[in-house]
Short mmCIF file of C-alpha atoms and ligand atoms in Angstrom, two decimals:
data_model
loop_
_atom_site.label_atom_id
_atom_site.label_comp_id
_atom_site.label_asym_id
_atom_site.label_seq_id
_atom_site.Cartn_x
_atom_site.Cartn_y
_atom_site.Cartn_z
CA MET A 1 -15.66 63.79 7.49
CA SER A 2 -18.54 61.96 9.15
CA PRO A 3 -18.34 61.12 12.85
CA PRO A 4 -17.92 57.46 13.84
CA PRO A 5 -21.16 55.47 14.21
CA ILE A 6 -22.58 55.47 17.69
CA SER A 7 -23.59 52.23 19.22
CA VAL A 8 -26.86 52.20 21.11
CA SER A 9 -26.93 49.03 23.13
CA SER A 10 -26.42 46.21 20.64
CA THR A 11 -27.82 47.99 17.58
CA PRO A 12 -25.50 50.59 16.13
CA ILE A 13 -27.19 53.64 14.65
CA SER A 14 -24.96 55.25 12.05
CA ILE A 15 -25.22 58.99 11.58
CA GLU A 16 -24.85 60.94 8.38
CA ARG A 17 -25.08 64.63 9.14
CA VAL A 18 -26.36 67.32 6.81
CA THR A 19 -23.63 69.39 5.24
CA GLU A 20 -25.63 72.56 5.78
CA SER A 21 -28.49 73.04 8.23
CA ARG A 22 -31.79 74.48 6.96
CA LEU A 23 -32.41 76.04 10.37
CA PRO A 24 -31.32 79.57 9.39
CA GLN A 25 -34.25 79.67 6.93
CA VAL A 26 -36.79 78.82 9.64
CA ASP A 27 -38.48 81.21 12.06
CA LEU A 28 -39.03 79.05 15.14
CA ALA A 29 -41.38 81.66 16.56
CA ASN A 30 -43.74 81.18 13.60
CA VAL A 31 -43.92 77.66 12.20
CA ALA A 32 -47.01 76.18 10.57
CA PHE A 33 -47.90 72.83 12.15
CA GLY A 34 -46.57 69.85 10.20
CA ARG A 35 -45.08 71.82 7.31
CA VAL A 36 -41.49 72.20 8.45
CA TYR A 37 -39.23 69.29 9.40
CA SER A 38 -35.82 69.39 11.01
CA ASP A 39 -32.50 68.44 9.41
CA HIS A 40 -32.36 64.72 10.20
CA MET A 41 -34.55 61.63 10.25
CA LEU A 42 -34.11 58.02 11.26
CA SER A 43 -34.56 55.12 8.85
CA ALA A 44 -34.52 51.42 9.63
CA ARG A 45 -35.99 48.32 8.10
CA CYS A 46 -37.05 44.91 9.25
CA CYS A 47 -37.03 41.95 6.90
CA ASP A 48 -38.50 38.63 8.04
CA GLY A 49 -38.24 39.74 11.65
CA VAL A 50 -34.62 40.93 11.53
CA TRP A 51 -33.89 44.61 12.04
CA GLU A 52 -31.10 46.03 9.96
CA ASP A 53 -29.38 49.21 9.02
CA PRO A 54 -30.77 51.75 11.50
CA ARG A 55 -29.34 55.10 10.52
CA ILE A 56 -29.84 58.78 10.92
CA VAL A 57 -29.70 60.57 7.60
CA PRO A 58 -30.52 64.02 6.19
CA PHE A 59 -34.29 64.55 6.01
CA GLY A 60 -35.56 63.73 2.54
CA ASP A 61 -38.04 61.92 0.31
CA LEU A 62 -38.70 58.19 0.42
CA ALA A 63 -38.63 56.24 -2.83
CA LEU A 64 -41.41 53.65 -2.98
CA HIS A 65 -42.41 51.00 -5.48
CA PRO A 66 -46.00 51.69 -6.62
CA ALA A 67 -47.05 48.27 -5.30
CA THR A 68 -45.75 49.04 -1.78
CA ALA A 69 -48.28 47.29 0.45
CA VAL A 70 -49.03 50.21 2.76
CA LEU A 71 -50.28 52.33 -0.13
CA HIS A 72 -52.96 49.75 -0.87
CA TYR A 73 -54.04 48.25 2.46
CA ALA A 74 -52.91 50.81 5.06
CA GLN A 75 -50.86 48.49 7.24
CA ALA A 76 -49.30 51.44 9.03
CA ILE A 77 -48.98 52.72 12.59
CA PHE A 78 -47.45 55.78 14.20
CA GLU A 79 -46.73 57.60 17.43
CA GLY A 80 -46.76 61.24 18.46
CA MET A 81 -44.78 62.90 21.23
CA LYS A 82 -42.93 66.12 21.98
CA ALA A 83 -39.53 67.31 23.10
CA HIS A 84 -39.40 70.55 25.08
CA LEU A 85 -36.61 72.73 26.37
CA THR A 86 -36.47 73.26 30.10
CA ASP A 87 -35.92 76.78 31.39
CA ASP A 88 -32.19 75.99 31.64
CA GLY A 89 -32.10 74.77 28.02
CA VAL A 90 -32.07 70.97 28.47
CA PRO A 91 -34.11 68.94 25.94
CA VAL A 92 -36.68 66.77 27.72
CA LEU A 93 -39.02 64.00 26.64
CA PHE A 94 -42.19 63.04 28.51
CA ARG A 95 -42.69 59.30 29.27
CA PRO A 96 -41.21 58.21 25.92
CA GLU A 97 -41.10 54.53 26.94
CA GLU A 98 -44.92 54.62 27.07
CA ASN A 99 -44.96 55.58 23.41
CA TRP A 100 -42.53 52.78 22.63
CA ARG A 101 -44.72 50.24 24.43
CA ARG A 102 -47.85 51.52 22.73
CA MET A 103 -46.15 51.44 19.33
CA ASN A 104 -45.39 47.77 19.84
CA ARG A 105 -48.93 47.02 21.03
CA SER A 106 -50.16 48.67 17.84
CA ALA A 107 -47.62 46.62 15.85
CA ARG A 108 -48.87 43.36 17.36
CA ARG A 109 -52.49 44.24 16.63
CA MET A 110 -51.61 45.08 13.01
CA VAL A 111 -49.40 41.96 12.57
CA MET A 112 -46.30 44.11 12.08
CA ALA A 113 -42.72 43.85 13.27
CA GLU A 114 -42.09 45.13 16.81
CA ILE A 115 -39.40 47.78 17.15
CA PRO A 116 -36.42 47.25 19.46
CA GLU A 117 -35.96 49.75 22.27
CA GLU A 118 -32.53 50.78 20.96
CA ILE A 119 -33.99 51.79 17.62
CA PHE A 120 -37.17 53.50 18.90
CA LEU A 121 -35.97 55.18 22.11
CA GLY A 122 -32.28 55.25 21.18
CA GLY A 123 -33.20 56.74 17.81
CA ILE A 124 -35.44 59.44 19.30
CA ARG A 125 -32.86 60.46 21.86
CA GLU A 126 -30.11 60.64 19.27
CA LEU A 127 -32.25 62.59 16.81
CA VAL A 128 -33.39 65.11 19.40
CA ARG A 129 -29.81 65.65 20.58
CA LEU A 130 -28.65 66.09 16.99
CA ASP A 131 -31.42 68.57 16.09
CA ARG A 132 -31.72 70.20 19.51
CA ASP A 133 -31.35 73.65 18.00
CA TRP A 134 -34.65 72.99 16.21
CA ILE A 135 -36.57 72.82 19.50
CA PRO A 136 -38.43 76.12 19.78
CA PRO A 137 -38.15 77.94 23.11
CA ASN A 138 -41.14 77.10 25.30
CA ARG A 139 -42.98 80.31 24.76
CA PHE A 140 -43.12 79.46 21.04
CA GLY A 141 -43.73 75.73 21.08
CA SER A 142 -41.94 72.38 21.03
CA LEU A 143 -40.41 69.75 18.76
CA TYR A 144 -43.03 67.27 17.61
CA ILE A 145 -41.68 63.73 17.15
CA ARG A 146 -43.39 61.39 14.70
CA PRO A 147 -42.20 57.75 14.61
CA PHE A 148 -44.00 55.63 11.99
CA LEU A 149 -43.88 52.08 10.68
CA PHE A 150 -45.31 50.77 7.43
CA ALA A 151 -45.63 47.62 5.33
CA ALA A 152 -42.98 47.85 2.63
CA ASP A 153 -43.30 44.72 0.48
CA PRO A 154 -43.62 45.66 -3.20
CA TYR A 155 -46.52 43.24 -3.42
CA ILE A 156 -50.27 43.79 -3.72
CA GLY A 157 -51.30 40.38 -2.41
CA VAL A 158 -53.59 40.75 0.61
CA SER A 159 -51.35 39.60 3.46
CA PRO A 160 -49.06 41.10 6.09
CA SER A 161 -45.71 42.24 4.71
CA ARG A 162 -42.38 40.55 5.22
CA GLU A 163 -40.61 43.90 5.12
CA TYR A 164 -41.38 46.90 7.34
CA ARG A 165 -39.81 50.32 7.28
CA PHE A 166 -39.52 52.51 10.30
CA HIS A 167 -38.80 56.21 10.34
CA ILE A 168 -38.70 58.96 12.90
CA MET A 169 -39.02 62.56 11.81
CA THR A 170 -39.22 65.66 13.95
CA ALA A 171 -40.89 69.01 13.35
CA PRO A 172 -40.81 72.29 15.25
CA VAL A 173 -44.42 73.20 16.10
CA GLY A 174 -45.98 76.29 17.57
CA ALA A 175 -47.74 76.43 20.90
CA TYR A 176 -51.08 74.81 20.20
CA TYR A 177 -54.10 77.05 19.69
CA GLU A 178 -55.22 77.83 23.18
CA GLY A 179 -58.91 78.16 22.85
CA SER A 180 -61.97 76.08 23.48
CA VAL A 181 -63.49 73.76 20.90
CA SER A 182 -67.02 72.83 20.00
CA LEU A 183 -67.78 69.18 19.31
CA TYR A 184 -70.33 67.59 17.04
CA VAL A 185 -72.28 64.59 18.35
CA THR A 186 -73.17 62.10 15.63
CA ARG A 187 -75.39 59.03 16.08
CA LYS A 188 -74.50 57.83 12.61
CA TRP A 189 -70.76 57.71 12.05
CA ILE A 190 -68.38 55.81 14.31
CA ARG A 191 -64.62 55.87 14.81
CA ALA A 192 -64.07 52.32 16.07
CA ALA A 193 -65.99 49.19 16.95
CA GLU A 194 -65.40 46.35 19.41
CA GLY A 195 -62.99 43.89 17.87
CA GLY A 196 -61.63 46.55 15.53
CA ILE A 197 -58.43 48.58 15.65
CA GLY A 198 -59.57 51.57 17.72
CA GLU A 199 -56.97 51.06 20.43
CA ALA A 200 -54.10 50.89 17.93
CA LYS A 201 -52.54 54.10 16.65
CA ALA A 202 -53.19 52.78 13.16
CA ALA A 203 -53.28 55.07 10.13
CA GLY A 204 -56.65 53.77 8.96
CA ASN A 205 -58.42 54.99 12.11
CA TYR A 206 -57.79 58.58 11.03
CA SER A 207 -58.90 58.38 7.41
CA ALA A 208 -62.00 56.56 8.67
CA SER A 209 -62.84 59.59 10.80
CA TYR A 210 -62.57 62.23 8.05
CA TYR A 211 -66.14 61.88 6.85
CA GLY A 212 -67.54 62.57 10.31
CA MET A 213 -65.09 65.44 10.70
CA LYS A 214 -66.29 66.94 7.44
CA GLU A 215 -69.87 66.80 8.72
CA ALA A 216 -68.77 68.34 12.02
CA ARG A 217 -67.22 71.29 10.15
CA GLU A 218 -70.38 71.72 8.09
CA HIS A 219 -72.20 72.12 11.39
CA GLY A 220 -69.76 74.75 12.57
CA CYS A 221 -67.92 72.45 14.97
CA ASP A 222 -64.19 71.78 15.32
CA ASN A 223 -64.36 68.02 15.66
CA VAL A 224 -66.53 64.97 16.34
CA LEU A 225 -67.34 63.56 19.76
CA TRP A 226 -67.34 59.85 18.90
CA LEU A 227 -69.93 57.58 20.49
CA ASP A 228 -69.93 53.79 20.83
CA SER A 229 -70.68 51.76 17.71
CA LYS A 230 -73.62 49.73 19.05
CA GLN A 231 -75.95 52.02 20.95
CA HIS A 232 -74.57 55.37 19.76
CA ARG A 233 -74.85 56.67 23.32
CA PHE A 234 -71.61 56.16 25.21
CA ILE A 235 -68.82 58.66 24.77
CA GLU A 236 -65.55 57.36 23.38
CA GLU A 237 -63.10 60.10 22.42
CA CYS A 238 -62.48 62.99 20.06
CA GLY A 239 -59.90 63.53 17.34
CA THR A 240 -56.60 62.79 19.04
CA MET A 241 -57.88 63.47 22.55
CA ASN A 242 -59.37 61.38 25.33
CA MET A 243 -62.36 62.96 27.05
CA MET A 244 -62.94 63.99 30.66
CA PHE A 245 -66.03 65.44 32.35
CA VAL A 246 -66.30 67.08 35.74
CA ILE A 247 -69.67 66.02 37.13
CA GLY A 248 -70.35 67.15 40.67
CA ASP A 249 -67.00 66.85 42.42
CA ARG A 250 -65.74 63.90 40.41
CA VAL A 251 -63.97 63.51 37.11
CA VAL A 252 -65.54 60.93 34.82
CA THR A 253 -63.73 59.46 31.83
CA PRO A 254 -64.65 56.56 29.52
CA PRO A 255 -62.81 53.31 30.37
CA LEU A 256 -60.26 51.78 28.02
CA GLY A 257 -61.91 48.78 26.50
CA GLY A 258 -60.49 48.17 23.05
CA THR A 259 -62.15 50.93 21.05
CA ILE A 260 -60.40 53.89 22.68
CA LEU A 261 -56.80 54.94 22.18
CA PRO A 262 -55.03 54.66 25.56
CA GLY A 263 -53.52 58.13 25.81
CA VAL A 264 -50.35 58.81 27.76
CA THR A 265 -51.82 62.20 28.67
CA ARG A 266 -55.02 60.49 29.88
CA ASP A 267 -53.01 58.19 32.13
CA SER A 268 -50.88 61.06 33.44
CA ALA A 269 -53.96 63.23 34.04
CA ILE A 270 -55.74 60.50 36.02
CA ARG A 271 -52.70 60.12 38.28
CA LEU A 272 -52.31 63.83 38.89
CA LEU A 273 -56.03 64.32 39.53
CA ARG A 274 -56.04 61.49 42.07
CA ASP A 275 -52.65 61.91 43.75
CA GLN A 276 -51.94 65.62 43.60
CA MET A 277 -55.33 67.26 43.26
CA GLY A 278 -57.30 64.90 45.50
CA THR A 279 -60.02 64.63 42.87
CA GLY A 280 -61.89 61.36 42.51
CA VAL A 281 -61.70 59.92 39.01
CA ASP A 282 -64.21 57.37 37.74
CA GLU A 283 -63.25 55.37 34.67
CA ARG A 284 -66.69 54.26 33.65
CA PRO A 285 -69.05 54.42 30.68
CA VAL A 286 -70.61 57.87 30.37
CA SER A 287 -73.49 58.43 27.98
CA ILE A 288 -74.24 61.61 26.11
CA GLU A 289 -77.66 61.59 27.82
CA GLU A 290 -76.03 61.58 31.24
CA VAL A 291 -73.91 64.56 30.20
CA ALA A 292 -76.98 66.42 28.88
CA GLU A 293 -78.91 65.69 32.10
CA ALA A 294 -75.97 66.78 34.26
CA SER A 295 -75.84 69.98 32.24
CA ALA A 296 -79.57 70.56 32.78
CA ASP A 297 -79.38 70.04 36.55
CA GLY A 298 -76.21 72.11 36.91
CA SER A 299 -73.88 69.31 38.02
CA LEU A 300 -71.85 69.30 34.78
CA ARG A 301 -68.99 71.65 35.61
CA GLU A 302 -66.40 71.02 32.91
CA CYS A 303 -65.61 69.02 29.80
CA PHE A 304 -62.13 68.77 28.31
CA GLY A 305 -59.93 66.71 26.05
CA VAL A 306 -56.45 65.44 26.92
CA GLY A 307 -53.70 64.53 24.44
CA THR A 308 -50.12 65.27 23.45
CA ALA A 309 -51.01 67.90 20.87
CA ALA A 310 -52.92 70.33 23.07
CA VAL A 311 -52.31 68.87 26.55
CA VAL A 312 -55.68 69.94 28.00
CA THR A 313 -58.28 71.46 25.68
CA PRO A 314 -61.47 73.02 27.01
CA VAL A 315 -64.74 72.08 25.32
CA ALA A 316 -67.23 74.94 25.08
CA ARG A 317 -70.13 73.21 23.41
CA LEU A 318 -71.53 69.80 22.46
CA THR A 319 -74.14 69.83 19.71
CA GLY A 320 -75.91 67.35 17.45
CA GLY A 321 -77.59 63.97 17.89
CA GLY A 322 -80.46 65.60 19.76
CA VAL A 323 -78.13 67.20 22.30
CA GLU A 324 -77.23 70.82 22.95
CA VAL A 325 -74.87 71.41 25.86
CA ARG A 326 -72.99 74.58 26.72
CA LEU A 327 -70.19 74.30 29.24
CA PRO A 328 -69.54 76.85 32.00
CA GLU A 329 -66.69 79.28 31.33
CA ASP A 330 -65.15 78.76 34.74
CA THR A 331 -62.78 75.75 34.47
CA PRO A 332 -60.75 75.38 37.68
CA VAL A 333 -60.10 71.62 37.46
CA GLN A 334 -58.68 71.60 33.95
CA ASP A 335 -56.75 74.82 34.55
CA GLU A 336 -54.98 73.31 37.54
CA LEU A 337 -54.41 70.02 35.71
CA ARG A 338 -52.88 71.80 32.69
CA GLU A 339 -50.61 73.83 34.95
CA ARG A 340 -49.45 70.73 36.86
CA LEU A 341 -48.83 68.67 33.72
CA THR A 342 -46.96 71.50 32.04
CA SER A 343 -44.75 72.29 34.98
CA ILE A 344 -43.76 68.65 35.56
CA ARG A 345 -43.04 68.26 31.86
CA LEU A 346 -40.80 71.32 31.80
CA GLY A 347 -38.93 70.31 34.94
CA ARG A 348 -40.35 73.26 36.90
CA SER A 349 -41.90 71.09 39.60
CA PRO A 350 -40.84 67.80 41.19
CA ASP A 351 -41.25 64.66 39.10
CA PRO A 352 -42.28 61.99 41.63
CA TYR A 353 -43.15 59.44 38.94
CA GLY A 354 -39.94 59.72 36.92
CA TRP A 355 -41.86 60.89 33.85
CA VAL A 356 -39.29 63.31 32.53
CA ASP A 357 -36.39 62.08 30.40
CA ARG A 358 -33.63 64.72 30.38
CA LEU A 359 -31.35 64.47 27.34
CA LEU A 360 -28.15 65.82 28.78
C1 PLP B 1 -52.72 59.81 20.15
C2 PLP B 1 -54.19 59.79 20.44
C3 PLP B 1 -54.74 60.18 21.68
C4 PLP B 1 -53.92 60.80 22.79
O1 PLP B 1 -52.84 60.07 23.19
P1 PLP B 1 -51.60 60.78 23.91
O2 PLP B 1 -50.68 59.68 24.19
O3 PLP B 1 -52.14 61.42 25.13
O4 PLP B 1 -51.11 61.81 22.95
C5 PLP B 1 -56.10 60.02 21.87
N1 PLP B 1 -56.90 59.55 20.90
C6 PLP B 1 -56.42 59.19 19.70
C7 PLP B 1 -57.35 58.65 18.69
C8 PLP B 1 -55.05 59.31 19.43
O5 PLP B 1 -54.58 58.99 18.23
#
């Protein structure tokens, strides 16, 4: 017998539960990233601007017509966030409404249907509650949440779709590799250009970066440090992380200007650095030459990336494009920032900004 449909605000999300959970076959202490998904997923569709049929169903394959527009022209966007368990076992989300807002900014940029709050946030909360046993204990990791929206018309004409499908899936993931990364500086390949889709979390941004990533790996680096598309000098971001540098006693980070993905972690980090750590933060263009010079004169103290996946990731080395920079091993600013972000997120320290969403 299935439980009655729940009604989230005006849009009811119906729930069809699995008959048997797959959880007993999963070792939450040892999951490979992105290979294992939890029991349920959300599905909804929007036709000609009208959302219909949001439902939570057993996780499973999607059936798609070969002409489905997204498969040809990549009109697709996504989000990425995590649910954690607090020490007393309550599932928590971190600033999920920021992901909802960003998803809809991406949707507008890609001429796609915007997603109602009840379906995006209501759906995430319901899914996480339903699959809460899939959230690994903190020492092992968290539950990664992946909402995504794609153009679903079975039509290969070059135009925005009339139908969009939205799904949310969740996956237990291990604690991210806690080590430093080395980044490859390229003056040739770019991630995004002014007027393009760099500030949207659009699928095409990632496939466009694979070639540079391949070259980075061939040079023994973990990822690319992207530079601006015109002068190939100013630092943009890296992989799925925004970049921060400690130069002298200030933190410097590239400004949001259309080509950079506005990270929720970036925004949170800037606030904590300023309000709680008393560290000045400059959002201003920073060139790779400035970083190399600061390294040479000893004022470059730290370099790190910030993003949902790894929270705060230390950078050990920048190489390529005529630059060779090694970062000091002592990293007090990022260590304190990571600790503060993590403890707010897990409900271990006060949450003055109301960032934590407890799913009681
Ligand atoms: C998602 C993402 C980030 C980080 O955003 P968060 O909201 O902090 O996870 C940074 N850069 C790119 C390209 C991204 O896709």
